[in-house]
PDB file of C-alpha atoms and ligand atoms in Angstrom:
ATOM      1  CA  MET A   1     101.661  61.247  86.415  1.00 83.00           C
ATOM      2  CA  PRO A   2     102.967  64.686  87.389  1.00 91.00           C
ATOM      3  CA  ARG A   3     100.807  67.719  86.663  1.00 95.00           C
ATOM      4  CA  LEU A   4     102.467  69.746  83.915  1.00 97.00           C
ATOM      5  CA  ILE A   5     102.310  73.544  84.188  1.00 98.00           C
ATOM      6  CA  ASN A   6     103.914  75.866  81.675  1.00 98.00           C
ATOM      7  CA  THR A   7     105.706  78.684  83.501  1.00 98.00           C
ATOM      8  CA  ALA A   8     104.259  81.135  80.952  1.00 98.00           C
ATOM      9  CA  GLU A   9     100.905  80.722  82.755  1.00 98.00           C
ATOM     10  CA  LEU A  10     102.408  82.358  85.816  1.00 98.00           C
ATOM     11  CA  VAL A  11     103.342  85.635  84.134  1.00 98.00           C
ATOM     12  CA  PRO A  12      99.857  87.255  83.883  1.00 98.00           C
ATOM     13  CA  LEU A  13      98.827  85.765  87.233  1.00 98.00           C
ATOM     14  CA  VAL A  14     101.747  87.362  89.052  1.00 98.00           C
ATOM     15  CA  ALA A  15     101.240  90.681  87.230  1.00 98.00           C
ATOM     16  CA  ASP A  16      97.549  90.802  88.193  1.00 98.00           C
ATOM     17  CA  LEU A  17      98.228  89.827  91.811  1.00 98.00           C
ATOM     18  CA  ILE A  18     100.743  92.644  92.177  1.00 98.00           C
ATOM     19  CA  ILE A  19      98.375  95.303  90.846  1.00 98.00           C
ATOM     20  CA  ASP A  20      95.499  93.980  92.954  1.00 98.00           C
ATOM     21  CA  ALA A  21      97.657  93.846  96.098  1.00 98.00           C
ATOM     22  CA  CYS A  22      98.947  97.400  95.668  1.00 98.00           C
ATOM     23  CA  CYS A  23      95.505  98.945  95.064  1.00 98.00           C
ATOM     24  CA  ASN A  24      93.149  96.780  97.081  1.00 98.00           C
ATOM     25  CA  ILE A  25      93.831  96.120 100.764  1.00 97.00           C
ATOM     26  CA  ASN A  26      92.345  92.850 102.054  1.00 97.00           C
ATOM     27  CA  ASP A  27      88.977  93.096 103.815  1.00 97.00           C
ATOM     28  CA  ASP A  28      90.256  91.682 107.110  1.00 96.00           C
ATOM     29  CA  ASN A  29      92.781  94.489 107.372  1.00 97.00           C
ATOM     30  CA  VAL A  30      90.187  97.163 106.573  1.00 97.00           C
ATOM     31  CA  THR A  31      87.832  95.683 109.188  1.00 97.00           C
ATOM     32  CA  ALA A  32      90.607  95.705 111.801  1.00 97.00           C
ATOM     33  CA  LEU A  33      91.396  99.340 111.039  1.00 97.00           C
ATOM     34  CA  LYS A  34      87.720 100.320 111.328  1.00 97.00           C
ATOM     35  CA  GLU A  35      87.408  98.494 114.651  1.00 96.00           C
ATOM     36  CA  SER A  36      90.528 100.303 115.860  1.00 96.00           C
ATOM     37  CA  LEU A  37      88.871 103.632 115.180  1.00 94.00           C
ATOM     38  CA  ASN A  38      86.373 102.891 117.964  1.00 92.00           C
ATOM     39  CA  LYS A  39      89.111 101.783 120.372  1.00 94.00           C
ATOM     40  CA  GLU A  40      91.532 104.649 119.776  1.00 96.00           C
ATOM     41  CA  GLU A  41      91.408 107.219 122.563  1.00 93.00           C
ATOM     42  CA  SER A  42      93.698 109.916 121.154  1.00 96.00           C
ATOM     43  CA  PRO A  43      92.057 112.504 118.848  1.00 96.00           C
ATOM     44  CA  TYR A  44      95.240 112.676 116.759  1.00 96.00           C
ATOM     45  CA  GLY A  45      95.308 108.901 116.563  1.00 96.00           C
ATOM     46  CA  LYS A  46      91.650 108.829 115.522  1.00 96.00           C
ATOM     47  CA  ASP A  47      92.301 111.414 112.800  1.00 97.00           C
ATOM     48  CA  ALA A  48      95.239 109.402 111.505  1.00 97.00           C
ATOM     49  CA  LEU A  49      93.185 106.190 111.419  1.00 97.00           C
ATOM     50  CA  ALA A  50      90.311 107.925 109.629  1.00 97.00           C
ATOM     51  CA  MET A  51      92.736 109.203 106.972  1.00 97.00           C
ATOM     52  CA  ILE A  52      94.295 105.749 106.559  1.00 98.00           C
ATOM     53  CA  ILE A  53      90.834 104.203 106.040  1.00 98.00           C
ATOM     54  CA  GLU A  54      89.728 106.919 103.613  1.00 98.00           C
ATOM     55  CA  ASN A  55      92.957 106.505 101.646  1.00 98.00           C
ATOM     56  CA  ILE A  56      92.369 102.743 101.354  1.00 98.00           C
ATOM     57  CA  CYS A  57      88.792 103.324 100.105  1.00 98.00           C
ATOM     58  CA  VAL A  58      89.907 105.901  97.517  1.00 98.00           C
ATOM     59  CA  ALA A  59      92.701 103.617  96.269  1.00 98.00           C
ATOM     60  CA  LYS A  60      90.264 100.739  95.831  1.00 97.00           C
ATOM     61  CA  LYS A  61      87.668 102.873  94.037  1.00 97.00           C
ATOM     62  CA  GLU A  62      90.139 104.666  91.763  1.00 96.00           C
ATOM     63  CA  LYS A  63      92.361 101.579  91.257  1.00 96.00           C
ATOM     64  CA  ILE A  64      95.476 103.451  92.340  1.00 97.00           C
ATOM     65  CA  ALA A  65      98.238 102.391  94.715  1.00 98.00           C
ATOM     66  CA  VAL A  66      97.457 102.670  98.429  1.00 98.00           C
ATOM     67  CA  CYS A  67     100.965 104.015  99.008  1.00 98.00           C
ATOM     68  CA  GLN A  68     103.607 105.537  96.734  1.00 97.00           C
ATOM     69  CA  ASP A  69     106.082 102.963  98.032  1.00 97.00           C
ATOM     70  CA  THR A  70     104.973  99.827  96.233  1.00 98.00           C
ATOM     71  CA  GLY A  71     107.848  97.981  97.773  1.00 96.00           C
ATOM     72  CA  SER A  72     110.156  95.092  97.161  1.00 98.00           C
ATOM     73  CA  CYS A  73     108.168  92.321  95.532  1.00 98.00           C
ATOM     74  CA  VAL A  74     108.313  89.378  97.938  1.00 98.00           C
ATOM     75  CA  ILE A  75     106.731  86.226  96.512  1.00 98.00           C
ATOM     76  CA  PHE A  76     105.935  82.984  98.301  1.00 98.00           C
ATOM     77  CA  MET A  77     105.279  79.846  96.266  1.00 98.00           C
ATOM     78  CA  GLU A  78     103.994  76.622  97.781  1.00 98.00           C
ATOM     79  CA  ILE A  79     104.562  74.043  95.077  1.00 98.00           C
ATOM     80  CA  GLY A  80     102.947  70.631  95.204  1.00 98.00           C
ATOM     81  CA  GLN A  81     105.506  67.871  94.750  1.00 97.00           C
ATOM     82  CA  GLU A  82     103.416  66.346  91.937  1.00 97.00           C
ATOM     83  CA  VAL A  83     103.919  69.461  89.777  1.00 98.00           C
ATOM     84  CA  SER A  84     106.372  69.414  86.906  1.00 97.00           C
ATOM     85  CA  TRP A  85     107.298  72.636  85.093  1.00 97.00           C
ATOM     86  CA  GLN A  86     107.528  73.280  81.350  1.00 97.00           C
ATOM     87  CA  GLY A  87     108.715  76.352  79.457  1.00 97.00           C
ATOM     88  CA  GLU A  88     111.242  78.982  80.465  1.00 95.00           C
ATOM     89  CA  GLY A  89     112.787  78.978  83.941  1.00 97.00           C
ATOM     90  CA  LEU A  90     110.463  79.456  86.895  1.00 98.00           C
ATOM     91  CA  VAL A  91     112.423  82.394  88.334  1.00 98.00           C
ATOM     92  CA  ALA A  92     112.544  84.139  84.947  1.00 98.00           C
ATOM     93  CA  ALA A  93     108.764  83.737  84.545  1.00 98.00           C
ATOM     94  CA  ILE A  94     108.093  85.137  88.011  1.00 98.00           C
ATOM     95  CA  ASN A  95     110.303  88.141  87.302  1.00 98.00           C
ATOM     96  CA  GLU A  96     108.541  88.706  83.978  1.00 98.00           C
ATOM     97  CA  GLY A  97     105.261  88.835  85.907  1.00 98.00           C
ATOM     98  CA  VAL A  98     106.777  91.369  88.312  1.00 98.00           C
ATOM     99  CA  ARG A  99     108.064  93.463  85.412  1.00 98.00           C
ATOM    100  CA  ARG A 100     104.646  93.508  83.716  1.00 98.00           C
ATOM    101  CA  GLY A 101     102.704  94.149  86.922  1.00 98.00           C
ATOM    102  CA  TYR A 102     104.779  97.118  88.031  1.00 98.00           C
ATOM    103  CA  THR A 103     104.761  98.594  84.523  1.00 98.00           C
ATOM    104  CA  ALA A 104     101.068  98.080  83.685  1.00 97.00           C
ATOM    105  CA  GLY A 105      99.973  99.187  87.167  1.00 97.00           C
ATOM    106  CA  PHE A 106     102.114 102.372  87.087  1.00 97.00           C
ATOM    107  CA  LEU A 107     103.647 101.240  90.360  1.00 98.00           C
ATOM    108  CA  ARG A 108     106.848 102.799  91.667  1.00 98.00           C
ATOM    109  CA  LYS A 109     110.010 100.917  90.824  1.00 98.00           C
ATOM    110  CA  SER A 110     112.127 100.814  93.958  1.00 98.00           C
ATOM    111  CA  ILE A 111     114.779  98.172  93.385  1.00 98.00           C
ATOM    112  CA  VAL A 112     118.444  98.971  92.787  1.00 98.00           C
ATOM    113  CA  ARG A 113     120.651  96.407  91.052  1.00 98.00           C
ATOM    114  CA  ASP A 114     123.377  96.545  93.690  1.00 98.00           C
ATOM    115  CA  PRO A 115     123.304  97.686  97.341  1.00 98.00           C
ATOM    116  CA  LEU A 116     126.241 100.031  96.768  1.00 98.00           C
ATOM    117  CA  ASP A 117     126.109 101.307  93.179  1.00 97.00           C
ATOM    118  CA  ARG A 118     122.362 102.137  93.612  1.00 98.00           C
ATOM    119  CA  ILE A 119     121.343 101.938  89.926  1.00 98.00           C
ATOM    120  CA  ASN A 120     117.570 101.358  89.658  1.00 98.00           C
ATOM    121  CA  THR A 121     116.694  98.215  87.690  1.00 98.00           C
ATOM    122  CA  GLY A 122     113.754 100.161  86.208  1.00 97.00           C
ATOM    123  CA  ASP A 123     111.136  97.430  86.499  1.00 98.00           C
ATOM    124  CA  ASN A 124     111.193  96.459  90.206  1.00 98.00           C
ATOM    125  CA  THR A 125     112.880  93.144  89.471  1.00 98.00           C
ATOM    126  CA  PRO A 126     114.240  90.933  90.795  1.00 98.00           C
ATOM    127  CA  ALA A 127     111.592  89.606  93.152  1.00 98.00           C
ATOM    128  CA  VAL A 128     112.544  88.015  96.458  1.00 98.00           C
ATOM    129  CA  LEU A 129     111.206  84.512  95.860  1.00 98.00           C
ATOM    130  CA  HIS A 130     110.605  81.926  98.586  1.00 98.00           C
ATOM    131  CA  THR A 131     109.635  78.418  97.468  1.00 98.00           C
ATOM    132  CA  GLU A 132     108.349  75.580  99.618  1.00 97.00           C
ATOM    133  CA  ILE A 133     107.499  72.059  98.480  1.00 97.00           C
ATOM    134  CA  THR A 134     104.128  70.797  99.703  1.00 98.00           C
ATOM    135  CA  GLY A 135     102.020  67.728  99.024  1.00 96.00           C
ATOM    136  CA  GLY A 136      99.640  67.359  96.064  1.00 97.00           C
ATOM    137  CA  SER A 137      99.524  68.996  92.662  1.00 97.00           C
ATOM    138  CA  GLU A 138      98.486  72.580  93.417  1.00 98.00           C
ATOM    139  CA  VAL A 139     100.581  75.725  93.433  1.00 98.00           C
ATOM    140  CA  LYS A 140      99.842  78.637  95.751  1.00 98.00           C
ATOM    141  CA  ILE A 141     101.355  81.985  94.849  1.00 98.00           C
ATOM    142  CA  THR A 142     101.299  84.900  97.297  1.00 98.00           C
ATOM    143  CA  VAL A 143     102.688  88.320  96.437  1.00 98.00           C
ATOM    144  CA  LEU A 144     103.637  90.691  99.231  1.00 98.00           C
ATOM    145  CA  PRO A 145     104.732  94.142  98.026  1.00 98.00           C
ATOM    146  CA  LYS A 146     106.822  95.140 101.036  1.00 97.00           C
ATOM    147  CA  GLY A 147     107.317  98.827 101.780  1.00 96.00           C
ATOM    148  CA  GLY A 148     110.759 100.073 102.759  1.00 97.00           C
ATOM    149  CA  GLY A 149     109.732 102.075 105.836  1.00 96.00           C
ATOM    150  CA  SER A 150     108.412  99.064 107.692  1.00 97.00           C
ATOM    151  CA  GLU A 151     110.949  96.602 106.301  1.00 98.00           C
ATOM    152  CA  ASN A 152     113.839  98.782 107.484  1.00 98.00           C
ATOM    153  CA  MET A 153     112.714  98.389 111.094  1.00 98.00           C
ATOM    154  CA  GLY A 154     113.120  94.585 111.061  1.00 98.00           C
ATOM    155  CA  ALA A 155     115.467  93.074 113.637  1.00 98.00           C
ATOM    156  CA  PHE A 156     117.096  89.798 114.561  1.00 98.00           C
ATOM    157  CA  THR A 157     118.757  88.529 117.700  1.00 98.00           C
ATOM    158  CA  THR A 158     119.788  85.230 119.149  1.00 98.00           C
ATOM    159  CA  LEU A 159     118.793  85.131 122.793  1.00 98.00           C
ATOM    160  CA  SER A 160     120.033  82.740 125.415  1.00 97.00           C
ATOM    161  CA  PRO A 161     117.528  79.857 125.723  1.00 97.00           C
ATOM    162  CA  SER A 162     117.007  80.876 129.359  1.00 97.00           C
ATOM    163  CA  ALA A 163     115.676  84.300 128.230  1.00 98.00           C
ATOM    164  CA  GLY A 164     112.304  82.664 127.512  1.00 97.00           C
ATOM    165  CA  LYS A 165     109.110  84.652 126.932  1.00 98.00           C
ATOM    166  CA  GLU A 166     110.308  87.574 129.047  1.00 98.00           C
ATOM    167  CA  GLY A 167     113.461  87.974 126.943  1.00 98.00           C
ATOM    168  CA  ILE A 168     111.432  87.870 123.724  1.00 98.00           C
ATOM    169  CA  GLN A 169     108.934  90.442 125.018  1.00 98.00           C
ATOM    170  CA  ASP A 170     111.756  92.739 126.095  1.00 98.00           C
ATOM    171  CA  PHE A 171     113.343  92.532 122.608  1.00 98.00           C
ATOM    172  CA  VAL A 172     109.987  93.125 120.899  1.00 98.00           C
ATOM    173  CA  LEU A 173     109.111  96.191 122.985  1.00 98.00           C
ATOM    174  CA  LYS A 174     112.582  97.761 122.734  1.00 98.00           C
ATOM    175  CA  THR A 175     112.564  97.295 118.944  1.00 98.00           C
ATOM    176  CA  MET A 176     109.063  98.774 118.590  1.00 98.00           C
ATOM    177  CA  LEU A 177     109.909 101.755 120.813  1.00 98.00           C
ATOM    178  CA  CYS A 178     113.008 102.399 118.740  1.00 97.00           C
ATOM    179  CA  ALA A 179     110.959 102.134 115.507  1.00 98.00           C
ATOM    180  CA  GLY A 180     108.261 104.548 116.732  1.00 97.00           C
ATOM    181  CA  GLY A 181     106.318 106.000 113.789  1.00 97.00           C
ATOM    182  CA  LYS A 182     108.837 104.902 111.132  1.00 97.00           C
ATOM    183  CA  PRO A 183     107.054 101.653 110.129  1.00 98.00           C
ATOM    184  CA  CYS A 184     103.793 103.615 109.571  1.00 98.00           C
ATOM    185  CA  PRO A 185     101.705 102.091 112.391  1.00 98.00           C
ATOM    186  CA  PRO A 186      99.365 100.521 113.206  1.00 98.00           C
ATOM    187  CA  VAL A 187     101.656  97.644 112.322  1.00 98.00           C
ATOM    188  CA  ILE A 188     101.244  93.929 112.002  1.00 98.00           C
ATOM    189  CA  LEU A 189     104.255  92.349 113.661  1.00 98.00           C
ATOM    190  CA  GLY A 190     105.542  89.050 112.312  1.00 98.00           C
ATOM    191  CA  ILE A 191     107.746  87.168 114.754  1.00 98.00           C
ATOM    192  CA  GLY A 192     109.899  84.199 113.828  1.00 98.00           C
ATOM    193  CA  LEU A 193     111.042  82.027 116.714  1.00 98.00           C
ATOM    194  CA  GLY A 194     113.573  79.222 116.355  1.00 98.00           C
ATOM    195  CA  GLY A 195     115.188  77.644 113.314  1.00 98.00           C
ATOM    196  CA  THR A 196     118.473  79.115 112.121  1.00 98.00           C
ATOM    197  CA  MET A 197     119.137  82.829 111.529  1.00 98.00           C
ATOM    198  CA  ASP A 198     117.948  82.688 107.898  1.00 98.00           C
ATOM    199  CA  TYR A 199     114.945  80.452 108.546  1.00 98.00           C
ATOM    200  CA  CYS A 200     113.881  82.520 111.559  1.00 98.00           C
ATOM    201  CA  ALA A 201     113.781  85.656 109.360  1.00 98.00           C
ATOM    202  CA  PHE A 202     111.791  83.756 106.724  1.00 98.00           C
ATOM    203  CA  LEU A 203     109.243  82.742 109.394  1.00 98.00           C
ATOM    204  CA  ALA A 204     108.868  86.348 110.530  1.00 98.00           C
ATOM    205  CA  LYS A 205     108.111  87.424 106.970  1.00 98.00           C
ATOM    206  CA  LYS A 206     105.759  84.511 106.345  1.00 98.00           C
ATOM    207  CA  ALA A 207     103.839  85.423 109.508  1.00 98.00           C
ATOM    208  CA  LEU A 208     102.666  88.578 107.701  1.00 98.00           C
ATOM    209  CA  ILE A 209     100.588  86.648 105.175  1.00 98.00           C
ATOM    210  CA  ARG A 210      98.396  85.003 107.794  1.00 97.00           C
ATOM    211  CA  PRO A 211      94.798  86.353 107.944  1.00 96.00           C
ATOM    212  CA  LEU A 212      94.442  88.803 110.839  1.00 94.00           C
ATOM    213  CA  ALA A 213      91.739  86.858 112.652  1.00 89.00           C
ATOM    214  CA  GLU A 214      93.811  83.666 112.666  1.00 96.00           C
ATOM    215  CA  ARG A 215      95.708  82.956 115.876  1.00 97.00           C
ATOM    216  CA  ASN A 216      98.682  80.604 116.228  1.00 98.00           C
ATOM    217  CA  LYS A 217      97.366  77.029 116.237  1.00 97.00           C
ATOM    218  CA  ASN A 218      99.276  76.298 119.450  1.00 98.00           C
ATOM    219  CA  PRO A 219      97.295  77.821 122.387  1.00 98.00           C
ATOM    220  CA  PHE A 220     100.540  78.675 124.220  1.00 98.00           C
ATOM    221  CA  TYR A 221     101.724  80.832 121.335  1.00 98.00           C
ATOM    222  CA  ALA A 222      98.232  82.192 120.646  1.00 98.00           C
ATOM    223  CA  GLU A 223      98.140  83.548 124.185  1.00 98.00           C
ATOM    224  CA  PHE A 224     101.659  84.955 123.795  1.00 98.00           C
ATOM    225  CA  GLU A 225     100.575  86.753 120.598  1.00 98.00           C
ATOM    226  CA  GLN A 226      97.793  88.464 122.555  1.00 98.00           C
ATOM    227  CA  THR A 227     100.137  89.363 125.437  1.00 98.00           C
ATOM    228  CA  LEU A 228     102.578  90.987 123.029  1.00 98.00           C
ATOM    229  CA  LEU A 229      99.801  92.815 121.165  1.00 98.00           C
ATOM    230  CA  ASP A 230      98.470  94.294 124.416  1.00 98.00           C
ATOM    231  CA  ALA A 231     101.987  95.318 125.441  1.00 98.00           C
ATOM    232  CA  LEU A 232     102.642  96.993 122.064  1.00 98.00           C
ATOM    233  CA  ASN A 233      99.379  98.897 122.346  1.00 98.00           C
ATOM    234  CA  ASN A 234     100.391 100.237 125.750  1.00 97.00           C
ATOM    235  CA  LEU A 235     103.508 101.936 124.366  1.00 98.00           C
ATOM    236  CA  GLY A 236     101.648 105.101 123.318  1.00 97.00           C
ATOM    237  CA  ILE A 237     103.105 105.266 119.790  1.00 98.00           C
ATOM    238  CA  GLY A 238      99.681 105.284 118.135  1.00 98.00           C
ATOM    239  CA  PRO A 239      98.551 105.469 114.494  1.00 98.00           C
ATOM    240  CA  LEU A 240     101.305 106.941 112.274  1.00 97.00           C
ATOM    241  CA  GLY A 241     103.266 107.635 115.456  1.00 97.00           C
ATOM    242  CA  MET A 242     100.893 110.483 116.384  1.00 95.00           C
ATOM    243  CA  GLY A 243     100.398 109.117 119.899  1.00 95.00           C
ATOM    244  CA  GLY A 244      97.577 106.895 121.021  1.00 96.00           C
ATOM    245  CA  ARG A 245      96.443 103.410 121.855  1.00 95.00           C
ATOM    246  CA  ILE A 246      96.548 101.590 118.519  1.00 97.00           C
ATOM    247  CA  SER A 247     100.163 100.935 117.588  1.00 98.00           C
ATOM    248  CA  ALA A 248      99.577  97.405 116.284  1.00 98.00           C
ATOM    249  CA  LEU A 249      96.669  95.481 114.764  1.00 98.00           C
ATOM    250  CA  ALA A 250      98.090  92.010 115.278  1.00 98.00           C
ATOM    251  CA  VAL A 251     101.095  89.976 116.346  1.00 98.00           C
ATOM    252  CA  HIS A 252     101.714  86.731 114.464  1.00 98.00           C
ATOM    253  CA  ILE A 253     104.254  84.218 115.745  1.00 98.00           C
ATOM    254  CA  GLU A 254     105.633  81.379 113.620  1.00 98.00           C
ATOM    255  CA  GLN A 255     107.833  78.945 115.537  1.00 98.00           C
ATOM    256  CA  TYR A 256     110.187  76.113 114.508  1.00 98.00           C
ATOM    257  CA  PRO A 257     112.525  73.690 116.303  1.00 98.00           C
ATOM    258  CA  CYS A 258     116.002  75.045 116.992  1.00 98.00           C
ATOM    259  CA  HIS A 259     119.456  74.185 118.375  1.00 98.00           C
ATOM    260  CA  ILE A 260     119.846  73.544 122.108  1.00 98.00           C
ATOM    261  CA  THR A 261     122.182  76.542 122.466  1.00 97.00           C
ATOM    262  CA  ALA A 262     119.962  79.174 120.888  1.00 97.00           C
ATOM    263  CA  LEU A 263     116.685  81.079 120.935  1.00 98.00           C
ATOM    264  CA  PRO A 264     116.626  82.909 117.579  1.00 98.00           C
ATOM    265  CA  VAL A 265     114.093  85.769 117.336  1.00 98.00           C
ATOM    266  CA  ALA A 266     113.324  87.697 114.144  1.00 98.00           C
ATOM    267  CA  LEU A 267     110.918  90.618 113.865  1.00 98.00           C
ATOM    268  CA  CYS A 268     109.331  91.759 110.609  1.00 98.00           C
ATOM    269  CA  PHE A 269     107.108  94.833 110.597  1.00 98.00           C
ATOM    270  CA  GLN A 270     104.204  95.316 108.217  1.00 98.00           C
ATOM    271  CA  CYS A 271     102.823  98.840 107.936  1.00 97.00           C
ATOM    272  CA  HIS A 272      99.151  99.859 107.751  1.00 96.00           C
ATOM    273  CA  ALA A 273      99.426  99.427 103.970  1.00 95.00           C
ATOM    274  CA  ALA A 274      99.425  95.673 104.562  1.00 96.00           C
ATOM    275  CA  ARG A 275      99.304  94.405 101.003  1.00 96.00           C
ATOM    276  CA  TYR A 276      99.265  90.824  99.890  1.00 98.00           C
ATOM    277  CA  LYS A 277      97.226  88.654  97.530  1.00 98.00           C
ATOM    278  CA  SER A 278      97.211  84.926  96.865  1.00 98.00           C
ATOM    279  CA  ILE A 279      95.997  82.563  94.176  1.00 98.00           C
ATOM    280  CA  VAL A 280      95.917  78.779  94.006  1.00 98.00           C
ATOM    281  CA  ILE A 281      96.275  77.120  90.599  1.00 97.00           C
TER     282      ILE A 281
HETATM  283  S1  LIG B   1     106.013 101.829 105.436  1.00 97.03           S
HETATM  284 FE1  LIG B   1     104.156 101.252 104.308  1.00 97.03          FE
HETATM  285  S2  LIG B   1     102.723 102.958 104.495  1.00 97.03           S
HETATM  286 FE2  LIG B   1     104.767 103.680 105.120  1.00 97.03          FE
HETATM  287  S3  LIG B   1     105.622 104.599 103.251  1.00 97.03           S
HETATM  288 FE3  LIG B   1     106.331 102.457 103.319  1.00 97.03          FE
HETATM  289  S4  LIG B   1     104.789 101.276 102.183  1.00 97.03           S
HETATM  290 FE4  LIG B   1     103.903 103.272 102.625  1.00 97.03          FE
END
């Protein structure tokens, strides 16, 4: 028997997740920022980190948004294949949750209905919804309000397969140097490797919702994550681009098989306002 879920149940869940994500940064991110304060050598960088941490604490206490840019609402759903939906359409229910969350939370509405006519939709819909089918009868929903400053620095390239790790590192460092302070560092860098162009970009985004302490399960890629993190933190960009040691808190790689002719690489930047929340129903 499939598990029946009415899509109406999702509406308040999505609304609450959005408000919580925008006002309440996850503990692992706060811990990483506090640890960075001890490692940062630049006085300007230290000041910037201290302000970032204080801002996060005030937002949590006062239940206000960590940043005025409450982003595009990116939503990941992992849907167990034994789930069957009732009620209005799934996408419509998700967007109703987004509408209610951004309205009730007094969160900035940043979405325009068309890339060229630039009319604001007024309620931050539509969400960018990614769905994956998993085993079982549970549904995991993760909301990731994604700020424009960091999102705009994302990049994609298809390298020659012979470029290998060196080619990837070169692309990562050039992109980060070009981005400088624009993605509001210290960043978390999501890297997608492999797949097709679209799937590679999806992997880079999905890499941002991995807990900070979690390394890639493959030791080869776990070591590469650390190599890239060290290299990013030697660029001198520093917190908020003020100069210093701590330009990135983490590098997360998600890899996937790909075509023999290609080495697709996608980069997705997350700013210090690294907001996401999940629930399993
Ligand atoms: S990049 Fe992040 S911290 Fe910077 S303005 Fe955008 S949401 Fe805020």
